[in-house]
Structures are given as C-alpha cells and as structure tokens.
Short mmCIF file of C-alpha atoms (C1' of nucleotides) in Angstrom, two decimals:
data_model
loop_
_atom_site.label_atom_id
_atom_site.label_comp_id
_atom_site.label_asym_id
_atom_site.label_seq_id
_atom_site.Cartn_x
_atom_site.Cartn_y
_atom_site.Cartn_z
CA MET A 1 0.00 0.00 0.00
CA LYS A 2 1.20 3.44 -0.89
CA ASN A 3 -1.67 5.63 0.08
CA ASP A 4 0.35 8.29 1.85
CA VAL A 5 0.92 10.25 -1.34
CA ASN A 6 -1.71 12.55 -2.78
CA LEU A 7 -2.45 12.51 -6.47
CA THR A 8 -3.66 15.51 -8.39
CA VAL A 9 -7.29 15.37 -9.42
CA GLN A 10 -6.21 14.86 -13.01
CA ALA A 11 -4.07 11.87 -12.08
CA LEU A 12 -6.93 10.42 -10.02
CA GLN A 13 -9.21 10.69 -13.01
CA ARG A 14 -6.82 8.65 -15.10
CA MET A 15 -6.55 5.85 -12.56
CA PRO A 16 -9.83 4.10 -13.43
CA TYR A 17 -8.72 3.93 -17.05
CA TYR A 18 -5.35 2.48 -16.10
CA LEU A 19 -7.09 -0.05 -13.91
CA GLN A 20 -9.49 -1.13 -16.61
CA HIS A 21 -6.67 -1.72 -19.06
CA LEU A 22 -4.47 -3.47 -16.52
CA ARG A 23 -7.27 -5.89 -15.64
CA LYS A 24 -7.71 -6.64 -19.31
CA VAL A 25 -4.05 -7.41 -20.00
CA ASP A 26 -3.86 -9.35 -16.74
CA GLU A 27 -6.61 -11.64 -18.00
CA ASN A 28 -4.47 -12.25 -21.04
CA GLY A 29 -1.61 -13.36 -18.83
CA VAL A 30 0.58 -10.30 -19.23
CA GLN A 31 2.74 -9.89 -16.13
CA ILE A 32 4.71 -6.76 -16.87
CA ILE A 33 3.62 -3.69 -18.79
CA SER A 34 5.53 -0.59 -19.82
CA ALA A 35 4.30 2.94 -19.39
CA THR A 36 4.96 3.38 -23.10
CA ALA A 37 2.57 0.59 -24.02
CA MET A 38 -0.14 1.88 -21.70
CA ALA A 39 0.28 5.37 -23.07
CA ASN A 40 -0.20 4.18 -26.63
CA VAL A 41 -3.38 2.29 -25.81
CA LEU A 42 -4.91 5.07 -23.73
CA ASP A 43 -3.72 7.84 -26.01
CA LEU A 44 -1.73 9.60 -23.32
CA ASN A 45 1.80 10.91 -23.11
CA GLU A 46 4.18 8.20 -21.97
CA VAL A 47 5.97 10.38 -19.43
CA LEU A 48 2.64 11.24 -17.91
CA VAL A 49 1.71 7.59 -17.54
CA ARG A 50 5.12 6.74 -16.11
CA LYS A 51 4.80 9.45 -13.51
CA ASP A 52 1.26 8.38 -12.60
CA LEU A 53 2.23 4.74 -12.21
CA SER A 54 5.34 5.48 -10.21
CA MET A 55 3.22 7.54 -7.84
CA ILE A 56 1.08 4.62 -6.73
CA CYS A 57 3.24 1.59 -7.48
CA THR A 58 4.94 0.07 -4.45
CA SER A 59 7.83 -1.29 -6.47
CA LYS A 60 9.95 0.55 -8.99
CA GLY A 61 9.58 0.24 -12.71
CA LYS A 62 12.31 -1.77 -14.38
CA PRO A 63 14.08 -0.29 -17.38
CA LYS A 64 13.42 -2.12 -20.62
CA SER A 65 10.47 -4.06 -19.19
CA GLY A 66 8.12 -1.90 -17.14
CA PHE A 67 5.83 -2.30 -14.13
CA PRO A 68 4.34 -5.47 -12.64
CA VAL A 69 0.69 -5.71 -13.70
CA LYS A 70 -0.74 -7.52 -10.68
CA GLU A 71 0.95 -5.16 -8.28
CA LEU A 72 -0.32 -2.12 -10.15
CA ILE A 73 -3.85 -3.49 -10.04
CA ASP A 74 -3.64 -4.04 -6.30
CA ASN A 75 -2.08 -0.64 -5.72
CA ILE A 76 -4.69 1.23 -7.74
CA GLU A 77 -7.59 -0.68 -6.21
CA ASP A 78 -6.22 0.03 -2.76
CA TYR A 79 -5.61 3.66 -3.54
CA LEU A 80 -9.09 4.17 -4.97
CA GLY A 81 -10.63 2.41 -2.00
CA TYR A 82 -12.27 -0.36 -4.02
CA ASN A 83 -11.48 -2.93 -1.35
CA ASN A 84 -13.03 -1.28 1.68
CA THR A 85 -16.52 -0.01 0.98
CA MET A 86 -17.57 3.52 1.83
CA ASP A 87 -21.11 3.81 3.14
CA ALA A 88 -23.16 6.71 1.85
CA VAL A 89 -26.61 8.22 2.10
CA LEU A 90 -28.55 9.77 -0.75
CA VAL A 91 -30.67 12.89 -0.36
CA GLY A 92 -33.33 13.64 -2.94
CA VAL A 93 -35.24 10.71 -4.40
CA GLY A 94 -36.35 12.38 -7.60
CA SER A 95 -35.70 11.09 -11.06
CA LEU A 96 -31.93 11.32 -10.83
CA GLY A 97 -31.83 10.09 -7.24
CA LYS A 98 -33.81 6.98 -8.13
CA ALA A 99 -31.49 6.41 -11.04
CA LEU A 100 -28.44 6.44 -8.80
CA LEU A 101 -30.12 4.24 -6.20
CA GLY A 102 -30.76 1.70 -8.90
CA ASN A 103 -27.23 1.71 -10.21
CA ASN A 104 -25.67 -1.26 -8.47
CA GLU A 105 -22.35 -0.78 -10.30
CA PHE A 106 -21.18 1.62 -7.63
CA SER A 107 -20.33 -1.33 -5.44
CA LYS A 108 -17.48 -2.10 -7.83
CA PHE A 109 -16.01 1.25 -6.89
CA GLY A 110 -16.40 0.71 -3.17
CA LEU A 111 -19.53 2.79 -2.75
CA ASN A 112 -22.53 1.47 -0.87
CA ILE A 113 -25.69 3.54 -0.55
CA VAL A 114 -27.32 2.46 2.71
CA ALA A 115 -30.38 4.70 2.76
CA ALA A 116 -32.18 7.53 1.02
CA PHE A 117 -33.91 10.65 2.30
CA ASP A 118 -36.55 12.99 0.98
CA ILE A 119 -39.09 15.53 2.15
CA ASP A 120 -41.88 14.42 -0.16
CA GLU A 121 -44.37 12.49 1.96
CA ASP A 122 -45.47 10.46 -1.02
CA ILE A 123 -41.99 9.01 -1.39
CA VAL A 124 -41.01 8.67 2.25
CA GLY A 125 -41.55 5.13 3.47
CA GLN A 126 -41.20 3.59 0.05
CA VAL A 127 -38.45 1.15 -0.81
CA VAL A 128 -36.68 2.24 -4.00
CA CYS A 129 -34.36 -0.34 -5.53
CA GLY A 130 -34.00 -2.07 -2.21
CA LYS A 131 -33.23 1.13 -0.34
CA LYS A 132 -35.64 2.56 2.16
CA VAL A 133 -36.56 6.24 1.91
CA PHE A 134 -36.63 8.11 5.22
CA PRO A 135 -37.88 11.59 6.08
CA LEU A 136 -35.12 14.19 6.15
CA GLU A 137 -35.51 14.60 9.91
CA LYS A 138 -34.00 11.17 10.45
CA LEU A 139 -30.84 12.04 8.52
CA GLN A 140 -28.67 13.12 11.42
CA ASN A 141 -29.60 10.24 13.66
CA LEU A 142 -28.92 7.62 11.04
CA CYS A 143 -25.66 9.14 9.86
CA GLU A 144 -24.33 9.36 13.38
CA ARG A 145 -25.40 5.85 14.32
CA MET A 146 -23.95 4.29 11.18
CA HIS A 147 -20.90 6.56 10.93
CA ILE A 148 -21.77 7.70 7.43
CA HIS A 149 -19.24 10.09 5.94
CA ILE A 150 -20.52 10.47 2.39
CA GLY A 151 -23.65 12.21 1.21
CA ILE A 152 -25.00 12.11 -2.34
CA LEU A 153 -26.99 15.20 -3.21
CA THR A 154 -29.66 14.83 -5.89
CA VAL A 155 -32.14 17.51 -4.88
CA PRO A 156 -33.15 20.49 -7.05
CA ALA A 157 -30.65 23.35 -6.95
CA GLU A 158 -32.89 25.56 -4.82
CA PHE A 159 -32.87 23.05 -1.95
CA ALA A 160 -29.28 21.92 -2.34
CA GLN A 161 -27.67 24.30 0.13
CA GLU A 162 -30.14 23.47 2.86
CA ALA A 163 -29.68 19.76 2.30
CA ALA A 164 -25.91 20.18 2.27
CA ASP A 165 -26.07 21.98 5.62
CA ARG A 166 -28.01 19.06 7.06
CA LEU A 167 -25.44 16.60 5.73
CA VAL A 168 -22.61 18.60 7.25
CA GLY A 169 -24.52 18.77 10.52
CA SER A 170 -24.85 15.01 10.42
CA GLY A 171 -21.11 14.49 10.33
CA VAL A 172 -20.71 13.95 6.61
CA ARG A 173 -17.21 14.75 5.34
CA ALA A 174 -17.68 14.46 1.59
CA ILE A 175 -20.61 15.46 -0.60
CA TRP A 176 -21.16 14.21 -4.12
CA ASN A 177 -23.17 17.08 -5.49
CA PHE A 178 -25.30 16.65 -8.61
CA ALA A 179 -27.05 20.01 -8.23
CA LEU A 180 -25.83 22.82 -10.47
CA ILE A 181 -24.93 25.11 -7.64
CA LYS A 182 -21.83 26.09 -5.74
CA LEU A 183 -22.30 24.80 -2.22
CA ASN A 184 -20.94 26.48 0.88
CA ALA A 185 -19.37 23.98 3.20
CA PRO A 186 -16.66 23.96 5.89
CA ASP A 187 -13.13 23.43 4.63
CA HIS A 188 -12.87 19.92 6.00
CA VAL A 189 -15.91 18.85 3.97
CA LEU A 190 -15.09 18.04 0.36
CA VAL A 191 -17.70 18.96 -2.23
CA GLN A 192 -17.28 16.97 -5.43
CA ASN A 193 -19.48 18.46 -8.12
CA GLU A 194 -20.85 16.22 -10.81
CA ASN A 195 -21.88 18.19 -13.83
CA LEU A 196 -23.76 16.06 -16.33
CA ALA A 197 -25.07 19.21 -17.99
CA ALA A 198 -21.50 20.15 -18.87
CA SER A 199 -21.00 16.94 -20.81
CA LEU A 200 -24.18 17.58 -22.71
CA ALA A 201 -22.99 21.11 -23.39
CA VAL A 202 -19.82 19.75 -24.97
CA LEU A 203 -21.84 17.38 -27.13
CA SER A 204 -24.17 20.17 -28.16
CA GLN A 205 -21.35 22.51 -29.15
CA HIS A 206 -19.73 19.80 -31.23
CA LEU A 207 -22.93 18.95 -33.07
CA ARG A 208 -23.56 22.61 -33.83
CA ASN A 209 -20.07 22.93 -35.27
CA GLU A 210 -20.62 19.83 -37.35
CA MET A 211 -23.88 21.17 -38.73
CA THR A 212 -22.61 24.62 -39.61
CA GLU A 213 -19.49 23.22 -41.26
CA GLU A 214 -21.67 20.89 -43.23
CA SER A 215 -23.91 23.68 -44.43
CA LYS A 216 -20.81 25.64 -45.41
CA GLY A 217 -19.82 22.66 -47.52
CA VAL A 218 -16.42 22.46 -45.86
CA ASP A 219 -14.10 19.78 -47.16
CA LEU A 220 -14.44 16.81 -44.84
CA ASN A 221 -10.71 16.25 -44.93
CA GLU A 222 -10.20 19.41 -42.94
CA HIS A 223 -11.39 17.42 -39.97
CA THR A 224 -8.80 14.75 -40.25
CA ALA A 225 -6.13 17.40 -40.49
CA LEU A 226 -6.79 18.16 -36.85
CA MET B 1 -27.66 34.24 -30.83
CA LYS B 2 -23.92 34.17 -30.71
CA ASN B 3 -23.15 30.58 -31.37
CA ASP B 4 -20.37 31.13 -33.85
CA VAL B 5 -17.74 31.33 -31.15
CA ASN B 6 -16.28 28.24 -29.54
CA LEU B 7 -15.84 28.11 -25.81
CA THR B 8 -13.14 26.12 -24.08
CA VAL B 9 -14.34 22.98 -22.34
CA GLN B 10 -13.70 24.67 -19.02
CA ALA B 11 -15.86 27.63 -19.93
CA LEU B 12 -18.61 25.31 -21.16
CA GLN B 13 -18.58 23.53 -17.83
CA ARG B 14 -19.16 26.79 -16.01
CA MET B 15 -22.14 27.76 -18.15
CA PRO B 16 -24.72 25.57 -16.40
CA TYR B 17 -23.75 27.16 -13.09
CA TYR B 18 -24.07 30.65 -14.51
CA LEU B 19 -27.45 29.74 -15.94
CA GLN B 20 -28.73 28.33 -12.68
CA HIS B 21 -27.79 31.47 -10.79
CA LEU B 22 -29.11 33.80 -13.48
CA ARG B 23 -32.49 32.05 -13.43
CA LYS B 24 -32.59 32.45 -9.69
CA VAL B 25 -31.88 36.19 -9.67
CA ASP B 26 -34.23 36.64 -12.61
CA GLU B 27 -37.04 35.20 -10.51
CA ASN B 28 -36.22 37.82 -7.92
CA GLY B 29 -36.69 40.54 -10.50
CA VAL B 30 -33.03 41.41 -10.97
CA GLN B 31 -32.50 42.79 -14.46
CA ILE B 32 -28.80 43.50 -14.58
CA ILE B 33 -26.00 41.61 -12.90
CA SER B 34 -22.30 42.31 -12.72
CA ALA B 35 -19.58 39.75 -13.36
CA THR B 36 -18.21 40.71 -9.96
CA ALA B 37 -21.41 39.73 -8.20
CA MET B 38 -21.68 36.43 -10.06
CA ALA B 39 -18.05 35.66 -9.29
CA ASN B 40 -18.59 36.17 -5.58
CA VAL B 41 -21.60 33.87 -5.47
CA LEU B 42 -20.03 31.11 -7.54
CA ASP B 43 -16.62 31.47 -5.95
CA LEU B 44 -14.86 32.24 -9.20
CA ASN B 45 -12.45 34.92 -10.30
CA GLU B 46 -14.31 37.97 -11.54
CA VAL B 47 -12.18 38.41 -14.64
CA LEU B 48 -12.88 34.83 -15.56
CA VAL B 49 -16.63 35.33 -15.23
CA ARG B 50 -16.47 38.57 -17.21
CA LYS B 51 -14.63 36.87 -20.03
CA ASP B 52 -17.04 33.94 -20.06
CA LEU B 53 -20.10 36.17 -20.13
CA SER B 54 -18.72 38.45 -22.81
CA MET B 55 -18.07 35.38 -24.95
CA ILE B 56 -21.72 34.38 -25.19
CA CYS B 57 -23.57 37.64 -24.50
CA THR B 58 -24.97 39.34 -27.58
CA SER B 59 -24.77 42.80 -26.04
CA LYS B 60 -21.83 44.38 -24.27
CA GLY B 61 -21.51 44.69 -20.55
CA LYS B 62 -22.07 48.18 -19.23
CA PRO B 63 -19.49 49.66 -16.87
CA LYS B 64 -20.78 50.22 -13.36
CA SER B 65 -23.87 48.04 -13.90
CA GLY B 66 -23.11 44.78 -15.67
CA PHE B 67 -24.88 42.43 -18.06
CA PRO B 68 -28.62 42.08 -18.79
CA VAL B 69 -29.90 38.99 -16.97
CA LYS B 70 -32.65 37.96 -19.36
CA GLU B 71 -30.39 38.26 -22.36
CA LEU B 72 -27.69 36.18 -20.68
CA ILE B 73 -30.21 33.47 -19.88
CA ASP B 74 -31.39 33.37 -23.48
CA ASN B 75 -27.85 33.38 -24.83
CA ILE B 76 -26.66 30.57 -22.58
CA GLU B 77 -29.74 28.45 -23.22
CA ASP B 78 -29.29 28.95 -26.93
CA TYR B 79 -25.61 28.21 -26.78
CA LEU B 80 -26.09 25.04 -24.76
CA GLY B 81 -28.83 23.90 -27.09
CA TYR B 82 -31.55 23.76 -24.43
CA ASN B 83 -34.14 25.10 -26.84
CA ASN B 84 -33.81 22.64 -29.68
CA THR B 85 -33.76 19.06 -28.45
CA MET B 86 -31.09 16.61 -29.54
CA ASP B 87 -32.35 13.09 -30.11
CA ALA B 88 -30.18 10.29 -28.83
CA VAL B 89 -30.07 6.52 -28.56
CA LEU B 90 -28.75 4.55 -25.62
CA VAL B 91 -26.76 1.35 -26.00
CA GLY B 92 -26.48 -1.00 -23.05
CA VAL B 93 -29.53 -1.40 -20.84
CA GLY B 94 -27.76 -2.62 -17.73
CA SER B 95 -28.00 -1.02 -14.34
CA LEU B 96 -26.49 2.28 -15.38
CA GLY B 97 -28.32 2.34 -18.70
CA LYS B 98 -31.68 1.87 -17.00
CA ALA B 99 -30.77 4.60 -14.59
CA LEU B 100 -30.12 7.07 -17.38
CA LEU B 101 -33.26 6.00 -19.24
CA GLY B 102 -35.25 6.78 -16.14
CA ASN B 103 -33.72 10.19 -15.62
CA ASN B 104 -36.24 12.51 -17.21
CA GLU B 105 -34.25 15.60 -16.21
CA PHE B 106 -32.18 15.36 -19.36
CA SER B 107 -35.03 16.98 -21.26
CA LYS B 108 -34.22 20.20 -19.42
CA PHE B 109 -30.84 20.13 -21.08
CA GLY B 110 -32.23 19.47 -24.54
CA LEU B 111 -31.53 15.75 -24.59
CA ASN B 112 -34.18 13.26 -25.62
CA ILE B 113 -33.48 9.53 -25.55
CA VAL B 114 -35.70 8.01 -28.21
CA ALA B 115 -34.77 4.35 -27.94
CA ALA B 116 -32.46 1.84 -26.27
CA PHE B 117 -30.49 -1.11 -27.58
CA ASP B 118 -29.02 -4.25 -26.07
CA ILE B 119 -27.83 -7.71 -27.05
CA ASP B 120 -29.38 -9.48 -24.07
CA GLU B 121 -32.46 -11.30 -25.35
CA ASP B 122 -34.09 -11.10 -21.94
CA ILE B 123 -34.10 -7.33 -22.10
CA VAL B 124 -34.81 -6.80 -25.79
CA GLY B 125 -38.47 -6.12 -26.37
CA GLN B 126 -39.04 -4.73 -22.91
CA VAL B 127 -40.11 -1.16 -22.32
CA VAL B 128 -37.85 0.49 -19.74
CA CYS B 129 -39.05 3.82 -18.39
CA GLY B 130 -41.20 4.34 -21.44
CA LYS B 131 -38.38 3.56 -23.85
CA LYS B 132 -38.44 0.45 -25.96
CA VAL B 133 -35.37 -1.78 -26.05
CA PHE B 134 -34.36 -3.00 -29.49
CA PRO B 135 -31.81 -5.61 -30.54
CA LEU B 136 -28.47 -4.12 -31.54
CA GLU B 137 -29.00 -5.15 -35.15
CA LYS B 138 -31.71 -2.53 -35.51
CA LEU B 139 -29.41 0.30 -34.42
CA GLN B 140 -28.25 1.46 -37.83
CA ASN B 141 -31.67 1.38 -39.42
CA LEU B 142 -33.29 3.39 -36.65
CA CYS B 143 -30.48 5.95 -36.41
CA GLU B 144 -30.55 6.58 -40.12
CA ARG B 145 -34.33 6.81 -40.32
CA MET B 146 -34.58 9.19 -37.37
CA HIS B 147 -31.39 11.12 -38.08
CA ILE B 148 -29.93 10.38 -34.66
CA HIS B 149 -26.55 11.98 -34.07
CA ILE B 150 -25.92 11.16 -30.42
CA GLY B 151 -25.21 7.79 -28.86
CA ILE B 152 -25.05 7.11 -25.14
CA LEU B 153 -22.77 4.21 -24.32
CA THR B 154 -23.50 2.30 -21.12
CA VAL B 155 -22.15 -1.13 -21.96
CA PRO B 156 -19.35 -2.91 -20.07
CA ALA B 157 -15.87 -1.75 -21.08
CA GLU B 158 -15.07 -4.94 -22.98
CA PHE B 159 -17.94 -4.36 -25.41
CA ALA B 160 -17.63 -0.59 -25.62
CA GLN B 161 -15.38 -0.37 -28.67
CA GLU B 162 -17.58 -2.69 -30.69
CA ALA B 163 -20.69 -0.76 -29.72
CA ALA B 164 -18.97 2.52 -30.54
CA ASP B 165 -18.07 1.21 -33.98
CA ARG B 166 -21.70 0.37 -34.57
CA LEU B 167 -22.77 3.84 -33.49
CA VAL B 168 -20.25 5.45 -35.81
CA GLY B 169 -21.44 3.19 -38.60
CA SER B 170 -24.98 4.35 -37.92
CA GLY B 171 -24.09 7.97 -38.53
CA VAL B 172 -23.69 9.08 -34.94
CA ARG B 173 -21.45 12.11 -34.53
CA ALA B 174 -21.10 12.33 -30.78
CA ILE B 175 -20.79 9.58 -28.20
CA TRP B 176 -21.41 10.06 -24.50
CA ASN B 177 -19.22 7.29 -23.16
CA PHE B 178 -19.74 5.95 -19.64
CA ALA B 179 -17.37 3.00 -20.12
CA LEU B 180 -13.92 3.34 -18.59
CA ILE B 181 -12.09 2.88 -21.83
CA LYS B 182 -10.48 5.08 -24.44
CA LEU B 183 -12.55 4.66 -27.57
CA ASN B 184 -11.16 4.82 -31.07
CA ALA B 185 -13.37 6.90 -33.31
CA PRO B 186 -12.96 9.00 -36.45
CA ASP B 187 -11.93 12.59 -35.89
CA HIS B 188 -15.32 13.99 -36.80
CA VAL B 189 -16.97 11.92 -34.05
CA LEU B 190 -16.69 13.47 -30.62
CA VAL B 191 -16.23 11.10 -27.70
CA GLN B 192 -17.24 12.69 -24.42
CA ASN B 193 -16.11 10.49 -21.56
CA GLU B 194 -18.11 10.48 -18.37
CA ASN B 195 -16.05 9.19 -15.50
CA LEU B 196 -18.17 8.63 -12.40
CA ALA B 197 -15.42 6.44 -10.96
CA ALA B 198 -13.13 9.46 -10.97
CA SER B 199 -15.47 11.42 -8.74
CA LEU B 200 -15.63 8.53 -6.34
CA ALA B 201 -11.85 8.35 -6.40
CA VAL B 202 -11.64 11.98 -5.34
CA LEU B 203 -14.09 11.35 -2.50
CA SER B 204 -12.16 8.29 -1.42
CA GLN B 205 -8.82 10.08 -1.35
CA HIS B 206 -10.30 12.88 0.71
CA LEU B 207 -11.83 10.55 3.26
CA ARG B 208 -8.58 8.66 3.62
CA ASN B 209 -6.74 11.89 4.28
CA GLU B 210 -9.35 12.89 6.83
CA MET B 211 -9.01 9.59 8.64
CA THR B 212 -5.23 9.52 8.77
CA GLU B 213 -5.06 13.13 9.93
CA GLU B 214 -7.57 12.34 12.62
CA SER B 215 -5.58 9.39 13.87
CA LYS B 216 -2.49 11.59 13.89
CA GLY B 217 -4.41 13.99 16.11
CA VAL B 218 -3.74 16.91 13.82
CA ASP B 219 -5.07 20.27 14.91
CA LEU B 220 -8.38 20.82 13.14
CA ASN B 221 -7.48 24.43 12.50
CA GLU B 222 -4.85 23.38 10.05
CA HIS B 223 -7.69 22.73 7.67
CA THR B 224 -9.05 26.20 7.76
CA ALA B 225 -5.59 27.58 7.12
CA LEU B 226 -5.89 26.25 3.60
"C1'" DA C 1 -21.58 70.25 -13.20
"C1'" DC C 2 -18.12 67.76 -10.92
"C1'" DC C 3 -16.14 64.07 -8.42
"C1'" DC C 4 -16.17 59.43 -6.73
"C1'" DT C 5 -16.94 54.68 -7.22
"C1'" DT C 6 -17.85 50.54 -9.62
"C1'" DT C 7 -17.47 47.80 -13.42
"C1'" DC C 8 -15.97 46.87 -18.01
"C1'" DG C 9 -12.57 45.37 -21.64
"C1'" DA C 10 -7.87 44.62 -22.89
"C1'" DT C 11 -3.36 43.31 -21.81
"C1'" DA C 12 0.19 41.31 -19.06
"C1'" DT C 13 1.62 37.96 -15.74
"C1'" DC C 14 1.46 33.74 -13.26
"C1'" DC C 15 0.87 28.87 -12.20
"C1'" DT C 16 0.21 24.22 -12.92
"C1'" DA C 17 -0.25 20.23 -15.74
"C1'" DA C 18 1.44 18.26 -19.83
"C1'" DT C 19 5.32 17.39 -22.72
"C1'" DA C 20 10.16 16.98 -24.17
"C1'" DT C 21 14.93 15.87 -23.19
"C1'" DC C 22 18.69 13.11 -21.37
"C1'" DG C 23 21.63 10.10 -18.74
"C1'" DA C 24 21.22 5.60 -16.37
"C1'" DT C 25 19.87 0.78 -16.28
"C1'" DA C 26 18.14 -3.63 -17.50
"C1'" DT C 27 17.13 -7.01 -21.09
"C1'" DT C 28 18.01 -9.17 -25.58
"C1'" DA C 29 20.81 -10.42 -29.46
"C1'" DT C 30 25.20 -11.29 -31.49
"C1'" DA D 1 31.33 -10.62 -23.22
"C1'" DT D 2 29.76 -6.85 -25.68
"C1'" DA D 3 26.75 -4.07 -28.33
"C1'" DA D 4 22.17 -2.51 -29.30
"C1'" DT D 5 17.80 -1.01 -27.67
"C1'" DA D 6 13.84 -0.11 -24.93
"C1'" DT D 7 12.43 1.73 -20.78
"C1'" DC D 8 13.01 4.10 -16.50
"C1'" DG D 9 13.61 8.29 -13.44
"C1'" DA D 10 14.88 13.05 -13.09
"C1'" DT D 11 15.02 17.52 -14.83
"C1'" DA D 12 13.88 21.19 -18.08
"C1'" DT D 13 10.66 23.31 -21.09
"C1'" DT D 14 6.22 24.41 -22.96
"C1'" DA D 15 1.34 25.54 -23.18
"C1'" DG D 16 -2.97 27.10 -21.74
"C1'" DG D 17 -6.13 28.47 -18.33
"C1'" DA D 18 -6.56 31.37 -14.36
"C1'" DT D 19 -5.39 35.64 -12.16
"C1'" DA D 20 -3.72 40.43 -11.67
"C1'" DT D 21 -3.26 45.08 -13.48
"C1'" DC D 22 -4.77 49.31 -15.68
"C1'" DG D 23 -7.03 52.82 -18.42
"C1'" DA D 24 -11.78 53.92 -19.97
"C1'" DA D 25 -16.65 54.39 -19.38
"C1'" DA D 26 -21.00 54.72 -16.92
"C1'" DG D 27 -23.86 55.60 -13.03
"C1'" DG D 28 -24.66 57.91 -8.36
"C1'" DG D 29 -23.88 61.52 -4.92
"C1'" DT D 30 -22.92 66.20 -3.59
#
DNA sequence: ACCCTTTCGATATCCTAATATCGATATTAT
DNA sequence: ATAATATCGATATTAGGATATCGAAAGGGT
C-alpha cells in the first residue's frame, strides 16, 4: 500500500482507465507492462503515464520491461478504495436520485448507498431499488449511528444548500453534489461536483459545429487534419 | 444568438452554473447583474466570469452596472442547445443504462433519448421507463431513419469499442461514453467520456486523508488555514 | 456640473499540468 | 562478453487556463 501520497485530481481521473486496461491485459496473462505501451493504448503521453504509475506503485519500474501488472492493479484498487466499501446516504429521491439508487455498479467502486432521504411524503416510506426512503428529519440520527461520511446530493438546486447543511450537521465529510450550484461547506468537507449538464454542453457545441461546417460545404478532410 | 464562437471545455462547464444562478436572480426581478457579483456567489475569479459572459452575451456589458440577466439566460440556453432538443439513442440497458433512461431531467438540457439497444435477449423487447429496447441489429436502421446523431454508451468496457463502432457506422457524430475505456473513433466523431469512478476516487482520497489526519491527532485548524 | 466609485474590456503575468529531453539501467541479441 | 535497444527516473521546457493590473466608461452623490 502506498496511500500516503496525494495525487492531483487529473491523475486520479486517469486511474480508473489504467485499472481497466491493466485488468484486461492481466486476463491475457501479461505480467509486466511498460508505461509506453499503456500510453499508446490510452492515447496519453508516456511520461505522464510513467509518472502516474510510479506515484502509486509500491515497487519501482524496471528499465526495458516496465511495471508489474498484478501489483499495479492491487495498488490502484487500494488507492481508490475499491477494497473497503464507503457507506453513503442519498438525499433527494427524484428522477436522478432513483437512477443512482438503482445503479448497483457503484459497489465495484467501493460505494454502498445504505439509505435515502426525501421531504416528499409520497416518497417517504417507500423502498426504491431495495433502499428505504426516510424523512429528512432522520438524517442526522442515522448518519451518526452508522458513521456515514458520504452524502450524495440529488435535490433540485434551490434546496441543495439546505440539504448540504443538514449533511454537514450530520457528520458527513464528503458530498457528491449533482445540483448545479456552488455549495458552501466547511473546509474539511469536500464537495465533489458532478456536472452532467456540462458533458451535454460539450456534445451540443460539437454537433452545432458539425452542422454549420456541413452547411458551409467544408471539405471533410479538414477534420482529419486536426 | 452568438453561437459562432467556440468556448473552451472549461468555460462550457461553467455555463450551467451561470445559468442556474441567473435564473434564480431573474425570478427575484433582478434585471442587470455584474460579473463581480456572479463571481462572488459562484466562488470564481471575476475576470474569468467577465470573459465567459462576454463570450456568449450578444450585447456588451455596461461599466458600473453589468450584463442584462434575461439576455444572458437566453444566450446561454441557446448556446447550450436547451431550446432545440437533440435526439439520442442509448446502447447497453444494464443497471447504469436503466438509470439514465429513467432520468427525465435530461429533457431540461435538450436531450431526448428516443430508444435503447441491447444484445441481451431477456431485455430486448421490454419497455424500460417508457423507452423500448431493441436488438443491436436494428441500431443502424433506426439511427438513419430518425437522423440520430448522439449515442449514449452504457455497456461494459469490454464491449464498448464494438458498440462505438456500430454507433459510428450508424451515422452518430457524438458519443457520451460511460465506459472506462479510451474509444477509437474517427476525428469527426466526438467522444465525451463520463467518469463517475473518478469522482468517487476523489471522494475516497479525501476521506482517507481525513481519517489519517484524525488518527495523527492533527489540529483541526490546520484545515481552515488552507 | 463635478467628483467618486464601480465595473468593463484589454493586456500582461502567473501557475500548474502536460510534454520533451537526457543520462542511467536492465534485457536481448550477437 | 559486448553491443544494441527499450524503458526508466529526473530535470527542463512548454502551453494554456486562471489571475492580476490598468485605463476607460457609466452611473450615483454632492
């Protein structure tokens, strides 16, 4: 384990991709992989990959051969916390909240949603995707009893700050925020914003460019020149 | 409309936050807002906000007052494509795919999922959240008939490249990829990777830091010094 | 009418992540 | 054994977004 170092957010974001590829080559019996090879597959700079891997790998990379695959897999899984599950609560059982509750793939990443909360009386008491929905008043009690440190926020933007305050008051130390709003929280509480609208914005801009170029009759080869 | 300019990805990501805040102040009857004020609320640098707003705003900002709220809202909504819906197909009706199918909030962002596709015979033919699931063989025909340009990829990583190839072959020009793999696609096809695992990785790293600091008995005020 | 303050737009600077360079080292081939 | 080569680790450079600075313009107060 080498979890005393801190990776940059960018490096962290690359880790899941490294892991996915490492698992794949491991299945094929590959025991050692070079940063160069990984970089080619993932379309990244080889120095970047080398630096990333050396950050989390317990052993050193060997010149001419590379890094041990199995060890890298273990190191990344450990670093990302895939082996010890983090318990979380979800606040806001609307359309998006239900969607996340139903996504059982989070367990692969070490996340376990233990309960959900909402203010809507019609929803409270229901069991959504195997998770019981409690009234918001019970949030603090449950979080304290179960030592929950992660809150997932899927309420509308106008209620997000209030809900965040409740989470902080319940001892939560990290908030996964799906609302499009900048939350105020104490410094020791991490707010990780998830911005699905941003991805859609990127798609939209690209499609618009495609359309206008098309209507201009631009030579298609200009694209490939990029 | 001022959709001839191209924003950086970073600027695009900020747009939904601007929009959310603008809608809020608009409801309160505010007609003009300064970049400075927006920057304070959203915790951004004021020059950055000013530059972003001037990029998409059709009129100029007035010294001492700011930018017209209603116009900004219209401009951002236009730019992000919220007013003319983009039709999309979803490939991979597993846990995550179902979740996205059920999330009707995408319509607010101009995205409309018209159909889903899968290879699993048990799922094909079903109607999930009002969307019919077709066999993968029907993908090309439907995309061409309905002029679909966006594909949402929620298949396991090992099948992602194959599914992406099919989407490209069906005329799709932008892929929203939830698989943790680097897809190969022609240059004119945009691949927008969504990396939920990365967010969880950031949360995990933070919690680990919190725990180790706690066990070290570090003065809590060190946090606020950041 | 004049001054003061706030904000704008443009330009210059800074900072951090990504990339390039280079000597050192291990493996393979001759 | 020796030479050739691929990769590593460390250091230097580059690039691009974020931030700071400054003159100009517009509104408010006296």
